[in-house]
Coordinates of C-alpha atoms and ligand atoms in Angstrom, one line a residue:
M1 CA 1.5 -6.9 1.9
T2 CA -0.6 -9.9 2.6
D3 CA -4.2 -10.8 1.6
L4 CA -6.6 -12.1 4.2
L5 CA -6.9 -15.3 2.3
A6 CA -4.2 -17.7 1.3
A7 CA -3.4 -18.2 -2.4
R8 CA -6.0 -20.6 -3.7
P9 CA -5.1 -22.9 -6.7
G10 CA -7.6 -22.5 -9.5
S11 CA -7.7 -23.4 -13.2
G12 CA -5.0 -22.8 -15.6
P13 CA -4.8 -20.3 -18.2
R14 CA -5.9 -22.6 -21.2
D15 CA -9.2 -23.6 -19.6
A16 CA -9.7 -20.1 -18.0
S17 CA -9.5 -18.4 -21.4
V18 CA -12.4 -16.0 -22.2
R19 CA -13.2 -13.6 -24.9
P20 CA -13.9 -10.2 -23.6
D21 CA -17.4 -9.0 -24.0
D22 CA -18.1 -5.4 -25.2
S23 CA -20.4 -4.4 -22.3
T24 CA -17.7 -3.8 -19.8
S25 CA -17.2 -0.3 -18.7
L26 CA -14.9 -0.3 -15.6
V27 CA -11.3 -0.9 -16.2
L28 CA -8.8 -1.2 -13.3
V29 CA -5.1 -0.6 -14.0
A30 CA -2.7 -1.6 -11.4
H31 CA 0.9 -2.9 -11.4
R32 CA -0.3 -6.0 -9.6
G33 CA -3.1 -8.2 -10.7
P34 CA -5.3 -10.4 -8.7
V35 CA -3.8 -13.6 -9.9
R36 CA -0.4 -15.2 -10.9
F37 CA 0.6 -18.3 -12.5
S38 CA 2.9 -21.3 -11.9
K39 CA 3.4 -24.6 -13.7
S40 CA 2.5 -27.8 -11.9
K41 CA 5.6 -30.0 -11.2
D42 CA 3.5 -33.0 -11.5
D43 CA 1.8 -32.7 -15.0
G44 CA 3.1 -29.4 -16.4
R45 CA -0.4 -27.9 -16.2
W46 CA -0.6 -24.1 -15.5
I47 CA -2.0 -23.2 -12.1
S48 CA -3.4 -19.9 -11.2
H49 CA -3.0 -18.5 -7.6
R50 CA -4.7 -15.6 -6.0
N51 CA -2.4 -12.8 -5.4
A52 CA -1.8 -11.2 -1.9
G53 CA -1.6 -7.6 -1.0
G54 CA -3.7 -4.8 0.5
L55 CA -3.9 -2.9 -2.8
V56 CA -5.2 -6.2 -4.5
T57 CA -7.8 -6.8 -1.9
A58 CA -9.0 -3.2 -2.1
L59 CA -9.4 -3.5 -5.8
E60 CA -11.1 -6.8 -5.5
G61 CA -13.7 -4.9 -3.4
I62 CA -14.4 -2.7 -6.4
V63 CA -15.0 -5.8 -8.5
Q64 CA -17.5 -7.0 -5.9
E65 CA -19.1 -3.4 -5.4
V66 CA -20.0 -2.6 -9.0
E67 CA -22.7 -4.3 -11.0
Q68 CA -21.0 -4.4 -14.3
S69 CA -18.3 -6.8 -15.0
V70 CA -14.8 -5.5 -14.6
R71 CA -11.4 -5.6 -16.5
W72 CA -8.2 -5.6 -14.7
I73 CA -5.1 -4.6 -16.6
C74 CA -1.7 -5.5 -14.9
A75 CA 2.0 -6.3 -15.4
P76 CA 3.4 -9.9 -15.2
A77 CA 5.1 -10.6 -11.9
S78 CA 7.3 -13.5 -13.1
D79 CA 8.6 -15.3 -16.2
E80 CA 5.6 -17.7 -15.8
D81 CA 3.1 -14.7 -15.9
R82 CA 5.0 -13.6 -19.0
V83 CA 4.4 -16.9 -20.8
V84 CA 0.8 -16.8 -20.1
A85 CA 0.5 -13.2 -21.0
R86 CA 2.0 -14.0 -24.5
A87 CA -0.1 -17.2 -24.9
Q88 CA -3.5 -15.6 -24.2
P89 CA -4.6 -12.0 -23.6
W90 CA -7.4 -12.5 -21.2
T91 CA -8.1 -14.7 -18.2
R92 CA -11.2 -14.8 -16.2
F93 CA -10.7 -14.6 -12.4
S94 CA -13.4 -15.3 -9.9
L95 CA -13.8 -13.9 -6.5
D96 CA -15.7 -15.9 -3.9
A97 CA -17.6 -13.2 -1.9
T98 CA -18.1 -15.4 1.0
G99 CA -14.3 -15.9 1.1
S100 CA -13.3 -12.4 0.9
G101 CA -16.2 -11.3 2.9
T102 CA -17.0 -8.0 1.4
T103 CA -20.6 -8.4 1.1
G104 CA -21.2 -11.5 3.1
S105 CA -23.3 -12.8 0.2
S106 CA -22.7 -16.2 -1.3
T107 CA -22.5 -14.8 -4.9
S108 CA -19.4 -14.8 -6.8
A109 CA -18.0 -11.6 -8.7
S110 CA -15.6 -12.1 -11.4
C111 CA -13.4 -10.0 -13.6
R112 CA -11.3 -10.4 -16.7
V113 CA -7.6 -10.0 -16.1
R114 CA -5.1 -8.9 -18.9
M115 CA -1.4 -9.1 -18.1
L116 CA 0.5 -7.0 -20.6
D117 CA 3.6 -8.5 -22.2
I118 CA 6.2 -6.0 -20.9
E119 CA 9.7 -6.5 -21.8
R120 CA 11.7 -7.7 -18.8
A121 CA 14.6 -5.0 -19.2
A122 CA 12.0 -2.2 -19.4
H123 CA 10.2 -3.4 -16.5
D124 CA 13.4 -3.7 -14.4
D125 CA 14.2 -0.1 -15.2
F126 CA 10.6 0.9 -14.5
Y127 CA 10.3 -0.9 -11.3
N128 CA 13.9 -1.2 -9.7
V129 CA 15.3 2.2 -10.8
I130 CA 12.4 4.7 -11.1
A131 CA 9.3 3.5 -9.2
N132 CA 11.1 1.9 -6.4
P133 CA 13.2 3.5 -5.2
L134 CA 13.2 7.0 -7.0
L135 CA 9.5 7.9 -6.9
W136 CA 8.9 6.0 -3.5
F137 CA 11.8 7.8 -2.0
V138 CA 10.8 11.2 -3.3
Q139 CA 7.2 10.8 -2.2
H140 CA 8.0 9.6 1.3
E141 CA 10.6 12.3 1.5
L142 CA 13.4 9.9 2.2
Y143 CA 15.9 12.1 0.5
E144 CA 15.8 14.8 3.1
Q145 CA 19.3 14.1 4.2
A146 CA 20.9 12.9 1.0
P147 CA 19.2 13.7 -2.2
P148 CA 19.6 11.2 -4.9
Q149 CA 22.2 11.3 -7.7
I150 CA 20.1 11.5 -11.0
G151 CA 22.8 10.3 -13.5
E152 CA 22.8 8.7 -16.9
R153 CA 21.5 5.4 -15.4
E154 CA 18.4 7.1 -13.9
R155 CA 17.7 9.2 -17.1
R156 CA 18.0 6.2 -19.2
A157 CA 15.8 4.1 -16.9
W158 CA 13.3 6.9 -17.1
H159 CA 12.9 6.8 -20.8
D160 CA 13.5 3.2 -21.4
G161 CA 11.7 1.9 -18.4
Y162 CA 9.2 4.2 -16.8
V163 CA 7.9 6.1 -19.9
E164 CA 8.1 3.0 -21.9
V165 CA 6.2 0.8 -19.5
N166 CA 3.5 3.6 -19.1
H167 CA 3.4 3.8 -22.9
C168 CA 2.8 0.1 -23.2
F169 CA -0.1 0.3 -20.8
A170 CA -1.5 3.4 -22.5
A171 CA -1.2 1.7 -26.0
A172 CA -3.1 -1.3 -24.7
L173 CA -5.8 0.9 -23.1
R174 CA -6.2 2.9 -26.3
D175 CA -7.6 -0.2 -28.1
P176 CA -11.5 -0.3 -27.9
A177 CA -11.2 -4.1 -27.7
T178 CA -9.5 -3.7 -24.5
V179 CA -11.3 -0.7 -23.0
P180 CA -14.8 -0.3 -24.7
V181 CA -15.9 3.1 -25.7
G182 CA -17.4 5.2 -22.9
S183 CA -15.6 3.2 -20.2
T184 CA -14.4 4.4 -16.7
V185 CA -10.7 3.7 -16.2
M186 CA -9.3 3.7 -12.6
V187 CA -5.5 3.9 -12.7
H188 CA -3.7 3.1 -9.5
D189 CA -0.6 4.3 -7.9
Y190 CA 2.9 5.7 -8.6
H191 CA 3.7 3.1 -11.3
F192 CA 1.3 4.9 -13.8
Y193 CA 1.4 8.5 -13.4
L194 CA 1.9 9.2 -17.1
V195 CA -0.8 6.8 -18.3
P196 CA -3.9 9.4 -18.0
G197 CA -2.0 11.9 -20.1
M198 CA -0.9 9.4 -22.7
L199 CA -4.4 8.1 -23.0
R200 CA -6.5 11.3 -22.9
P201 CA -5.7 12.7 -26.4
T202 CA -6.8 9.5 -28.4
R203 CA -9.6 8.4 -26.0
P204 CA -11.6 11.5 -24.9
D205 CA -14.6 9.2 -24.4
L206 CA -13.1 7.7 -21.3
F207 CA -13.7 8.8 -17.8
I208 CA -10.2 8.6 -16.1
Q209 CA -9.6 8.5 -12.4
H210 CA -6.1 8.1 -10.9
F211 CA -5.5 7.1 -7.3
T212 CA -2.1 7.5 -5.5
H213 CA -1.7 5.2 -2.5
I214 CA 1.4 6.7 -1.1
P215 CA 1.9 10.3 0.2
W216 CA 1.8 13.2 -2.3
P217 CA 4.5 15.6 -0.8
R218 CA 4.8 19.3 -0.9
P219 CA 6.1 21.0 -4.0
E220 CA 9.8 21.5 -2.7
A221 CA 10.1 17.7 -2.4
W222 CA 9.4 17.2 -6.0
R223 CA 12.4 19.7 -6.9
V224 CA 14.7 16.6 -6.3
L225 CA 13.7 15.3 -9.7
P226 CA 14.9 17.0 -12.9
A227 CA 12.1 19.4 -14.1
P228 CA 11.3 17.3 -17.3
M229 CA 10.6 14.3 -15.0
R230 CA 8.4 16.1 -12.4
N231 CA 6.5 18.1 -15.0
A232 CA 5.8 14.8 -16.9
I233 CA 4.5 13.3 -13.7
F234 CA 2.1 16.3 -12.9
R235 CA 1.0 16.6 -16.6
G236 CA 0.5 12.9 -16.9
L237 CA -1.9 12.8 -13.8
L238 CA -3.7 15.8 -15.1
G239 CA -4.8 13.7 -18.0
S240 CA -7.3 12.4 -15.5
D241 CA -10.8 13.7 -14.7
I242 CA -10.3 13.0 -11.0
V243 CA -7.1 12.5 -9.1
G244 CA -7.5 10.8 -5.7
F245 CA -5.3 10.7 -2.6
H246 CA -5.7 9.4 0.9
T247 CA -5.7 12.8 2.9
A248 CA -6.7 16.4 2.4
G249 CA -3.3 17.3 3.1
H250 CA -2.0 15.3 0.0
V251 CA -4.7 16.9 -2.0
D252 CA -3.4 20.3 -1.0
N253 CA 0.3 19.4 -1.8
F254 CA -0.9 18.3 -5.2
L255 CA -2.8 21.5 -5.9
H256 CA 0.1 23.7 -4.7
G257 CA 2.5 21.6 -6.9
C258 CA 0.2 22.4 -9.9
E259 CA 0.5 26.0 -9.1
D260 CA 4.1 26.5 -8.0
L261 CA 5.8 23.9 -10.4
L262 CA 3.6 24.1 -13.5
G263 CA 2.2 27.7 -13.0
L264 CA -1.4 26.4 -13.6
P265 CA -4.5 28.1 -12.4
V266 CA -5.9 26.3 -9.3
D267 CA -9.3 26.8 -7.5
Y268 CA -8.4 25.8 -3.8
D269 CA -12.0 26.0 -2.7
E270 CA -13.2 23.5 -5.4
G271 CA -10.1 21.5 -5.4
A272 CA -9.8 22.0 -9.2
I273 CA -7.1 22.7 -11.8
E274 CA -7.6 24.1 -15.2
F275 CA -5.3 22.0 -17.5
D276 CA -5.4 21.9 -21.5
G277 CA -8.8 23.6 -21.6
R278 CA -10.4 20.9 -19.0
R279 CA -11.2 21.0 -15.3
V280 CA -9.4 18.3 -13.4
V281 CA -10.5 17.8 -9.7
A282 CA -8.4 16.5 -6.8
R283 CA -10.2 14.6 -4.0
H284 CA -9.4 12.6 -0.9
Y285 CA -10.6 9.2 -0.2
P286 CA -8.9 7.6 3.0
I287 CA -8.5 4.0 2.3
S288 CA -9.5 1.4 5.0
I289 CA -9.8 -2.3 5.6
N290 CA -12.5 -4.8 5.1
T291 CA -13.4 -5.1 8.8
D292 CA -15.9 -8.0 8.5
A293 CA -13.4 -10.1 6.6
L294 CA -10.6 -9.3 9.1
E295 CA -12.7 -10.0 12.2
N296 CA -13.8 -13.4 10.6
F297 CA -10.3 -14.2 9.9
A298 CA -9.3 -13.2 13.5
A299 CA -11.6 -16.1 14.6
A300 CA -9.9 -18.7 12.3
P301 CA -8.2 -21.8 13.8
E302 CA -4.8 -20.8 12.2
V303 CA -4.9 -17.6 14.1
A304 CA -5.8 -19.4 17.3
E305 CA -2.8 -21.7 16.8
R306 CA -0.3 -18.8 16.3
A307 CA -1.9 -17.0 19.4
R308 CA -1.2 -20.1 21.5
E309 CA 2.4 -20.2 20.2
L310 CA 2.8 -16.4 21.0
Q311 CA 1.4 -16.9 24.4
A312 CA 3.6 -19.8 25.4
N313 CA 6.7 -17.7 24.7
R314 CA 5.7 -14.1 25.6
S315 CA 7.1 -11.9 28.4
Q316 CA 4.8 -9.9 30.5
R317 CA 4.3 -7.1 27.9
I318 CA 4.7 -6.8 24.2
V319 CA 5.4 -3.9 22.0
L320 CA 4.5 -4.8 18.6
R321 CA 5.3 -3.7 15.0
V322 CA 4.1 -5.4 11.8
D323 CA 5.6 -4.0 8.6
R324 CA 7.3 -4.5 5.3
A325 CA 11.0 -3.9 5.9
D326 CA 10.8 -0.6 4.1
P327 CA 12.9 2.5 5.0
S328 CA 9.5 4.6 5.0
K329 CA 8.4 2.6 8.0
N330 CA 11.2 3.9 10.0
I331 CA 12.1 0.6 11.6
V332 CA 15.6 1.3 12.7
R333 CA 14.5 4.5 14.7
G334 CA 11.8 2.4 16.3
F335 CA 14.3 0.0 17.7
E336 CA 16.5 2.9 18.8
A337 CA 13.6 4.4 20.5
F338 CA 13.0 1.2 22.4
A339 CA 16.6 1.0 23.5
H340 CA 16.3 4.5 24.6
M341 CA 13.3 3.7 26.8
L342 CA 15.0 0.7 28.3
R343 CA 18.0 3.1 29.3
R344 CA 15.7 5.7 30.7
H345 CA 13.4 3.2 32.5
P346 CA 15.6 0.2 33.6
E347 CA 12.6 -1.0 35.6
L348 CA 11.1 -2.3 32.4
R349 CA 14.0 -4.4 31.5
G350 CA 13.1 -8.1 31.5
S351 CA 9.3 -7.6 31.3
V352 CA 8.8 -5.9 28.0
T353 CA 9.7 -7.5 24.5
F354 CA 9.5 -5.7 21.2
L355 CA 8.0 -8.2 18.8
A356 CA 8.7 -7.2 15.2
L357 CA 7.2 -9.1 12.4
L358 CA 8.8 -7.9 9.3
Q359 CA 8.0 -8.9 5.7
S360 CA 11.0 -8.7 3.5
T361 CA 10.3 -6.6 0.4
R362 CA 11.8 -5.2 -3.0
R363 CA 15.0 -7.4 -2.7
D364 CA 16.2 -6.3 -6.1
V365 CA 16.6 -2.6 -5.0
P366 CA 19.9 -2.0 -3.3
E367 CA 18.6 0.7 -0.8
Y368 CA 16.3 -2.2 0.6
V369 CA 19.3 -4.6 0.9
D370 CA 21.1 -1.9 2.9
Y371 CA 18.2 -1.2 5.1
M372 CA 17.7 -4.8 6.0
R373 CA 21.3 -4.9 7.0
A374 CA 20.8 -1.8 9.2
I375 CA 17.8 -3.4 10.8
H376 CA 19.8 -6.6 11.8
D377 CA 22.7 -4.3 13.1
I378 CA 20.5 -2.3 15.5
V379 CA 18.7 -5.4 16.6
D380 CA 22.0 -7.1 17.3
A381 CA 23.3 -4.1 19.1
V382 CA 20.2 -3.7 21.3
N383 CA 20.0 -7.4 22.2
A384 CA 23.8 -7.4 23.0
E385 CA 23.4 -4.3 25.3
F386 CA 20.3 -5.5 27.4
S387 CA 19.9 -9.3 26.9
T388 CA 20.0 -11.5 30.1
A389 CA 19.9 -15.3 30.4
A390 CA 16.0 -15.2 30.6
W391 CA 15.1 -12.1 28.4
R392 CA 15.9 -10.8 24.8
P393 CA 14.5 -7.4 24.3
I394 CA 14.0 -7.6 20.6
D395 CA 12.2 -10.6 19.0
L396 CA 12.7 -10.0 15.3
R397 CA 11.0 -12.4 13.0
L398 CA 11.2 -12.1 9.2
V399 CA 7.9 -13.6 8.2
D400 CA 5.1 -13.2 5.7
D401 CA 2.5 -14.5 8.0
L402 CA -0.9 -12.7 8.4
A403 CA -2.2 -15.3 10.8
L404 CA 0.7 -14.5 13.1
A405 CA 0.3 -10.9 12.7
V406 CA -3.5 -11.0 13.5
A407 CA -2.7 -13.2 16.5
A408 CA -0.2 -10.6 17.7
Y409 CA -2.7 -7.8 17.1
K410 CA -5.2 -9.4 19.6
T411 CA -2.7 -9.2 22.5
F412 CA -0.1 -6.5 22.2
D413 CA 0.3 -3.9 24.7
V414 CA 1.8 -1.2 22.5
L415 CA 1.6 -1.0 18.6
L416 CA 4.3 1.1 17.2
V417 CA 3.7 2.7 13.8
N418 CA 6.3 5.5 13.5
S419 CA 6.5 5.7 9.7
V420 CA 8.5 8.5 8.2
A421 CA 5.6 9.0 5.9
D422 CA 2.7 6.8 5.0
G423 CA -0.1 7.2 2.5
M424 CA -2.5 5.7 5.1
N425 CA -1.2 2.7 6.9
L426 CA -3.5 -0.3 7.2
V427 CA -1.5 -2.1 10.0
V428 CA -2.9 0.5 12.6
K429 CA -6.4 0.0 11.4
E430 CA -6.2 -3.8 11.4
A431 CA -4.7 -3.7 14.9
L432 CA -7.4 -1.5 16.4
V433 CA -10.2 -3.7 15.1
V434 CA -8.7 -6.9 16.3
N435 CA -7.0 -6.1 19.7
E436 CA -8.8 -7.6 22.7
T437 CA -6.6 -6.5 25.6
G438 CA -6.9 -2.8 25.6
G439 CA -3.7 -2.2 23.5
A440 CA -2.4 1.3 23.1
V441 CA -1.1 2.8 19.9
V442 CA 1.8 5.0 19.1
L443 CA 1.2 6.5 15.6
S444 CA 3.3 8.8 13.5
K445 CA 1.9 12.2 12.8
R446 CA 3.0 11.7 9.2
A447 CA 0.9 8.6 8.5
G448 CA -2.4 9.4 6.7
A449 CA -4.2 7.4 9.4
S450 CA -3.5 10.1 11.9
D451 CA -6.0 12.3 10.3
E452 CA -8.6 9.9 11.5
L453 CA -7.1 8.4 14.6
G454 CA -4.7 11.1 16.0
S455 CA -7.0 12.4 18.6
V456 CA -7.4 8.9 20.3
V457 CA -3.9 7.4 20.0
V458 CA -0.5 8.7 21.2
T459 CA 1.0 10.6 18.2
V460 CA 4.8 11.2 17.5
D461 CA 7.1 12.8 15.2
P462 CA 8.9 10.2 13.2
Y463 CA 12.5 11.6 13.5
D464 CA 12.3 12.3 17.2
V465 CA 13.7 9.2 18.8
P466 CA 13.4 10.4 22.5
E467 CA 9.8 11.4 22.0
Q468 CA 9.0 8.0 20.5
A469 CA 10.7 6.3 23.6
E470 CA 8.6 8.5 25.9
A471 CA 5.4 7.7 24.0
M472 CA 5.9 4.0 24.3
Y473 CA 6.5 4.5 28.0
E474 CA 3.4 6.6 28.2
A475 CA 1.5 4.0 26.4
L476 CA 2.7 1.2 28.5
S477 CA 2.0 3.1 31.8
M478 CA -1.6 4.2 30.7
P479 CA -4.4 3.0 33.0
E480 CA -6.1 0.0 31.7
A481 CA -9.5 1.7 31.7
T482 CA -8.0 4.6 29.6
R483 CA -6.5 2.1 27.2
R484 CA -9.8 0.3 26.8
D485 CA -11.8 3.4 26.3
R486 CA -9.4 4.8 23.7
L487 CA -9.2 1.4 21.9
A488 CA -13.1 1.3 21.8
I489 CA -13.4 4.7 20.2
A490 CA -10.7 4.1 17.7
A491 CA -12.0 0.7 16.6
D492 CA -15.4 2.2 16.1
I493 CA -13.8 5.0 13.9
V494 CA -12.2 2.3 11.8
R495 CA -15.4 0.2 11.6
S496 CA -17.5 3.1 10.4
N497 CA -14.9 4.3 8.0
N498 CA -14.4 0.8 6.3
M499 CA -13.1 -0.1 3.0
Q500 CA -16.7 -0.2 1.5
K501 CA -16.9 3.5 2.4
W502 CA -13.7 4.2 0.6
L503 CA -15.0 2.5 -2.5
R504 CA -18.5 3.9 -2.5
H505 CA -17.2 7.5 -2.1
Q506 CA -15.1 7.1 -5.2
L507 CA -17.8 5.3 -7.3
S508 CA -20.3 7.9 -6.2
D509 CA -18.0 10.7 -7.4
I510 CA -17.4 8.9 -10.6
G511 CA -21.2 8.5 -11.0
I512 CA -21.4 4.7 -11.1
A513 CA -22.3 3.9 -7.7
R514 CA -24.9 1.1 -7.3
E515 CA -27.4 1.2 -4.4
P516 CA -25.6 0.8 -1.1
L517 CA -25.5 -2.9 -0.1
A518 CA -26.8 -3.8 3.3
T519 CA -23.8 -4.6 5.4
Ligands
ADQ1 P1 2.1 -0.6 2.5 O1 3.2 0.3 2.5 O2 2.5 -2.0 2.1 O3 0.9 0.0 1.6 P2 0.3 -0.7 4.9 O4 -0.9 0.2 4.6 O5 0.7 -0.9 6.3 O6 1.6 -0.4 4.0 O7 -0.2 -2.3 4.4 C1 0.7 -3.3 4.8 C2 -0.2 -4.7 4.7 O8 0.8 -5.8 4.7 C3 -1.1 -4.8 6.0 O9 -2.3 -5.4 5.4 C4 -0.4 -5.8 6.8 O10 -1.1 -6.7 7.4 C5 0.5 -6.5 5.8 N1 1.7 -7.0 6.4 C6 2.8 -6.3 6.8 N2 3.8 -6.9 7.4 C7 3.4 -8.3 7.3 C8 3.9 -9.5 7.7 N3 5.2 -9.5 8.3 N4 3.2 -10.6 7.5 C9 2.0 -10.5 6.9 N5 1.4 -9.5 6.5 C10 2.0 -8.3 6.8 C11 0.7 1.2 0.6 C12 0.9 2.5 1.3 C13 0.1 2.6 2.6 C14 -1.4 2.5 2.2 C15 -1.6 1.2 1.5 C16 -3.0 1.1 0.9 O11 2.4 2.6 1.6 O12 0.4 4.0 3.2 O13 -2.0 2.4 3.4 O14 -0.7 1.2 0.3 O15 -3.3 2.2 0.2

């Protein structure tokens, strides 16, 4: 995932060191922090860089949205981060509100960042064996055809990695010097399902919210995991006061899981579960993008430069996808569908190019290495079948380049988002806001975004390749006026359900909302 802003060098950990104050009452817990460190080759000084990523950007929005100062607890992402984590527990990190554009004001919000000194072996098990791929694959239902082997390695990695890292986080959060009495703790994503349950018994003074950014599947999908693991996940989450998801469907799946797998009493009307003598509520908060910041970025010179480059080399029409190279994004089936369309509609050959901007991801996980190979194989096969001297049907670029992605968003004819499952999918929201050419969208019914946008885009089932081929053809063939009307409606939906709304809805439920800012 990429931020709207390039990493900006800042001050090193020595001079950025601060003592935490005691008035802080909002604590964010996420695997990634807003900052990472490197050592200058010139003078050996530490340099801090702003981290990229959709989740980081969203959490930065929280820092800007609330009045009180915020603490952010995260894991180190490199050996350099580990050195810094050992040398000093807290680093101050400033956000320039003009730069990130959340409020449009010139004031600067800041937070205190604490990276926990997690042992590398435990982190590897936690991240590369359990969180990605096991939990990611279970929750995106990528095991439908071939369930995983949960052997000794996975059991050990569960205890020595996932449980251990969650325990390290819970232990740090237990300390009132890290989390002052009465704080609100917002825990993010599938890395930390156990933290709320570990924290609750010793810190009943805290208000704990957990938010899951990826799909929450139906109870049956969880049966892929051994009962002790899946029960620990549900019970861990139920240490929260509020559990948040992107869609009403994910909430419903969670409630059914509590009833079916744990036998707990569930009030479906209220979205509430009785657990351990407490009432836990499940709510949905559909995440979005910072539309103002994106529109400003779309007008930047670097985007114009990429747009010129694209224009110089483009064929008449472009089918676009922008994704991490992740099996959940269904990239291989997307290329198969494109080939299917070229077979059924040979008149399109030579005039439509599939531009795929793929960001490499999770290279330490064998499933991802295999998937990348499968992507290259299908691209080679399709290009070998259809290429002519003047035209190559698939233009695959392995890039992490948001300026190029935004330039492509501006002028695509069809955007393909065919995820097997997706918590939300921010690519479709970004593309709809930026497109200037009446681009049409083909969207998976299993992306969270289809709840909001399904009625104005062409929706598809992610496993149905011929349907995706026909949907792309339909989108390419749609009259321009229809495409422009649909785009305008869809972009309005995204602009009115923007990231600020996602944040304020949660903060209001937590009860710490400030007065709405004029936007
Ligand atoms: P992701 O799975 O990463 O997020 P998504 O929501 O689509 O998926 O966000 C991807 C982000 O990365 C977008 O901001 C996009 O612009 C950027 N990106 C993708 N490819 C890129 C490239 N080649 N170059 C530059 N930037 C690129 C997880 C869940 C989603 C959920 C989000 C937020 O899987 O379902 O929407 O978190 O909760």
